Coordinates of C-alpha atoms in Angstrom, one line a residue:
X1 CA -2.6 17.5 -28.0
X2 CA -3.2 15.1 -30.7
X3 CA -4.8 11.7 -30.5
X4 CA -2.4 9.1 -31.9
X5 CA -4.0 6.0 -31.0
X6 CA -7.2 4.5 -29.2
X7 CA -6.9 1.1 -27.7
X8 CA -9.8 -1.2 -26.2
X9 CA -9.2 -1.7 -22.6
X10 CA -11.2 -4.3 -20.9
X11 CA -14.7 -4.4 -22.2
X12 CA -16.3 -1.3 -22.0
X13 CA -13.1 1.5 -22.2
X14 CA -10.2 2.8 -24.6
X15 CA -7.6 3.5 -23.8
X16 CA -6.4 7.5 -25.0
X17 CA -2.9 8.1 -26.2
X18 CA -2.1 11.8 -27.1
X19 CA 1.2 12.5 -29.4
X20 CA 2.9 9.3 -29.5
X21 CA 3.3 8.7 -25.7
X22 CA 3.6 5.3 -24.3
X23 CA 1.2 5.8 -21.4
X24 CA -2.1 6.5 -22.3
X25 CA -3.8 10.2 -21.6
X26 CA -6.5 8.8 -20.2
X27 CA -9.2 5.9 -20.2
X28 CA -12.9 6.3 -21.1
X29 CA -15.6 4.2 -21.5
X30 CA -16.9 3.6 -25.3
X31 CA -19.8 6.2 -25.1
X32 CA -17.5 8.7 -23.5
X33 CA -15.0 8.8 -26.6
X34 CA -18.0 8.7 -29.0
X35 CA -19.6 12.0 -26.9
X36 CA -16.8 13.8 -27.2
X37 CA -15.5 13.0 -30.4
X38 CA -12.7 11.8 -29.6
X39 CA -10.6 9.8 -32.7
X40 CA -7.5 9.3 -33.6
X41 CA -5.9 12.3 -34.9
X42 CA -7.9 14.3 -33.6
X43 CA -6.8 17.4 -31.3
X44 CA -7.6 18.1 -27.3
X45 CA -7.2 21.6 -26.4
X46 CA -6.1 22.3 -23.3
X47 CA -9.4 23.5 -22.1
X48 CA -11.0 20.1 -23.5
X49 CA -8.8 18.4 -21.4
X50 CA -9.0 20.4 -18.3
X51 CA -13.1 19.4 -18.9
X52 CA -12.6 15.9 -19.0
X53 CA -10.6 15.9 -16.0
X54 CA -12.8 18.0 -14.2
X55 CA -16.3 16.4 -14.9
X56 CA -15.3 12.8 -15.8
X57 CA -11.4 11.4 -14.7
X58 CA -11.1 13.1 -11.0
X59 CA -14.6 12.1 -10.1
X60 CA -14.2 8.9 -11.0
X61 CA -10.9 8.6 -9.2
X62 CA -12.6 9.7 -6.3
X63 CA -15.3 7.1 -6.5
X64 CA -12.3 4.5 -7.3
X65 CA -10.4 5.6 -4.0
X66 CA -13.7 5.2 -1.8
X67 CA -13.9 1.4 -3.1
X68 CA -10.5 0.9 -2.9
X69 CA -10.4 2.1 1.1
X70 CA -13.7 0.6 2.0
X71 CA -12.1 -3.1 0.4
X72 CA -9.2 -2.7 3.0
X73 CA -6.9 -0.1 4.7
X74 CA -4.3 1.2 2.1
X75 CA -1.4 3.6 2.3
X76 CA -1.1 6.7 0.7
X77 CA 2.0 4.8 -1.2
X78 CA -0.4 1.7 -2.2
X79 CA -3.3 4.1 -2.6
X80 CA -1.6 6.1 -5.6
X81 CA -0.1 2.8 -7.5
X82 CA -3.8 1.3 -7.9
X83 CA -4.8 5.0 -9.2
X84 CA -1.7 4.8 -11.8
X85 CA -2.3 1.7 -12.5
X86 CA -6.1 2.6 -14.1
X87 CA -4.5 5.2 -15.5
X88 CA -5.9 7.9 -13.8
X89 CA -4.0 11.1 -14.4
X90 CA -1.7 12.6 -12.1
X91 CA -3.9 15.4 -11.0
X92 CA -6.7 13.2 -10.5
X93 CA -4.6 10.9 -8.7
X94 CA -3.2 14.2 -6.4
X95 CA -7.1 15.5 -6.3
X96 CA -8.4 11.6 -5.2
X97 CA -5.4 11.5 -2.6
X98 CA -6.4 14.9 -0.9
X99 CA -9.9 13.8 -0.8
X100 CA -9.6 10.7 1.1
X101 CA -7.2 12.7 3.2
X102 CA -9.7 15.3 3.9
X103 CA -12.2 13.0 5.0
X104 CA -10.0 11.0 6.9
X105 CA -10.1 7.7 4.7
X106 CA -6.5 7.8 4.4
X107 CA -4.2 8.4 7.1
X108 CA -0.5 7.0 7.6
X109 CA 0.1 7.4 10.7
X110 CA -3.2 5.9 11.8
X111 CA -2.0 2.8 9.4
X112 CA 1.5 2.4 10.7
X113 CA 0.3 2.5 14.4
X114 CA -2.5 -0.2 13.4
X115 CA 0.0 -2.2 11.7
X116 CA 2.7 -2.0 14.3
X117 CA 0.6 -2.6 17.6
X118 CA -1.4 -5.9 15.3
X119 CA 2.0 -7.6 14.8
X120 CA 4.1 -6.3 17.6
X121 CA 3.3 -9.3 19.6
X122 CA 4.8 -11.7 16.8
X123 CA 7.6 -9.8 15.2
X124 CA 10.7 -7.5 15.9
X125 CA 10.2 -3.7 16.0
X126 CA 12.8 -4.2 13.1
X127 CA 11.2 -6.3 10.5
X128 CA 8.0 -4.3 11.9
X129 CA 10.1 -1.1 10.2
X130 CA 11.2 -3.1 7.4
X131 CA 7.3 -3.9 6.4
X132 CA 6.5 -0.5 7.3
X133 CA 8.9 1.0 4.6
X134 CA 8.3 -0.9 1.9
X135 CA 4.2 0.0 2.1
X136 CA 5.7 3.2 1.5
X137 CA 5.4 5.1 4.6
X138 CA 8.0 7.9 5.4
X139 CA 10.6 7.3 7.6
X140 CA 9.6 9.4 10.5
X141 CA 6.2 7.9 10.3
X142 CA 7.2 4.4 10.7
X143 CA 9.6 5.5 13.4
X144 CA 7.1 7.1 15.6
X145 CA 4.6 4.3 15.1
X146 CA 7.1 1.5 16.5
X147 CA 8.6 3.8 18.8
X148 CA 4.7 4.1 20.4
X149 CA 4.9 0.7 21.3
X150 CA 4.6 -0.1 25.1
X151 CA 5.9 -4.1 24.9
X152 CA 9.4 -4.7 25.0
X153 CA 11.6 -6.6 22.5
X154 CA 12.4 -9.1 25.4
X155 CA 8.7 -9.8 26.2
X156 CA 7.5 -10.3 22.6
X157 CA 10.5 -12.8 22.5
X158 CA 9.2 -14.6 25.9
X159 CA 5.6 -14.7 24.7
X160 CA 6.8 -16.0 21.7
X161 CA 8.8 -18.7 23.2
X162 CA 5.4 -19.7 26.0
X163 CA 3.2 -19.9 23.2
X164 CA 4.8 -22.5 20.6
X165 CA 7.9 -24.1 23.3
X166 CA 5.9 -24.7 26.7
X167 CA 8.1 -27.3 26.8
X168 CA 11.8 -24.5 26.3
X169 CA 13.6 -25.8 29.3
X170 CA 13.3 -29.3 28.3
X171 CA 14.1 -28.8 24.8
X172 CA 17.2 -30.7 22.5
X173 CA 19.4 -28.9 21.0
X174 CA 18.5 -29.4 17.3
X175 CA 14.9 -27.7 18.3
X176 CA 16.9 -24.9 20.5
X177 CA 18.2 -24.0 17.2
X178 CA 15.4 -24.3 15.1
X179 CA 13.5 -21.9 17.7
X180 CA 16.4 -19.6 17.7
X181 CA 16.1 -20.1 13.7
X182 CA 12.3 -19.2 13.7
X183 CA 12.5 -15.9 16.1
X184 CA 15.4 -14.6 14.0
X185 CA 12.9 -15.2 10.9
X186 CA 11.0 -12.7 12.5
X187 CA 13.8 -10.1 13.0
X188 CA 15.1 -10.6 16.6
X189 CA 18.5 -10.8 17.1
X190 CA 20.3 -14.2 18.4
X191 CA 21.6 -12.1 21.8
X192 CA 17.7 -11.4 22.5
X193 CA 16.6 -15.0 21.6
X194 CA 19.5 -16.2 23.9
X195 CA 18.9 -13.7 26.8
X196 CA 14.6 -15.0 26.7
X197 CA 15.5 -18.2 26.5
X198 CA 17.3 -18.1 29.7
X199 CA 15.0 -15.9 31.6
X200 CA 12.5 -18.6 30.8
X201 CA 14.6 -21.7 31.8

């Protein structure tokens, strides 16, 4: 591979590119490139690489994955677009990933059961998915985490309707519909809403 440009990167790191690619190699830090000799138009062999890798870039996406976890619980999804987005390498994304798997720092399911069960007292098993999905957690996943759920559509909807309309039975009907408005914000259907409402009144 040949080095066709360096680029400062924050205050301390460059940025690596190798044979005219638009996403860097890698990123050092200053002393880094200066040990190793790094400049532009220089070559990295393949065992070169495979060193700095090794000793410098998975190690440090290691140490990057512990801060990121310890800051607050992260899918495996969100994990890997932080890791990308210093620029880590693939395999030391893959290597940092495993790791925190091994060790149990990162777990899925773990994080789609949390998730669900925090907010299935305020919002529909459905947008519960929908947030689910777009953390980037699989499909089955996210299915078996809202599908562990012991509270009922229809008593989230109730609890819902005690908490912020004590008053339901005696309400108009402008703020009927701006209730019904609100629960459907939060992914109930209008049939449910209707159904709690008149359970309650």
């Amino acid at each position: 591979m040949r080095v066709s440009k360096i680029e400062p990167y924050l205050k301390t790191k460059y940025k690596i590119y190798a044979d005219d690619s638009e996403r860097p190699l890698f990123v050092l830090y200053r002393k880094e490139v200066n040990d190793l000799g790094i400049k532009e138009g220089s070559e990295i062999s393949e065992e070169d690489y495979d060193g700095i890798l090794k000793d410098i870039l998975i190690r440090r996406a290691k140490a990057r994955t512990l801060y990121l976890l310890d800051d607050y619980s992260r899918t495996e999804a969100q994990l890997r677009k932080k890791l990308r987005e210093g620029f880590y390498p693939e395999k030391a994304v893959d290597e940092a990933v495993e790791y925190a798997k091994s060790r149990h720092y990162l777990d899925d399911g773990y994080y789609a059961r949390e998730y669900a069960s925090e907010r299935s007292t305020r919002k529909s098993r459905r947008m519960i998915k929908m947030e689910l999905t777009a953390k980037g957690i699989d499909e089955e996943t996210v299915t078996e985490a809202v599908d562990s759920l012991e509270i009922s559509e229809a008593e989230v909807i109730e609890g819902i309707i005690r908490k912020k309309y004590p008053d339901a039975a005696g309400m108009d009907f402008n703020t009927r519909n701006k209730m019904f408005r609100s629960l459907m914000n939060k992914g109930f259907s209008y049939d449910d809403c209707r159904k709690a409402y008149e359970n309650l009144t």
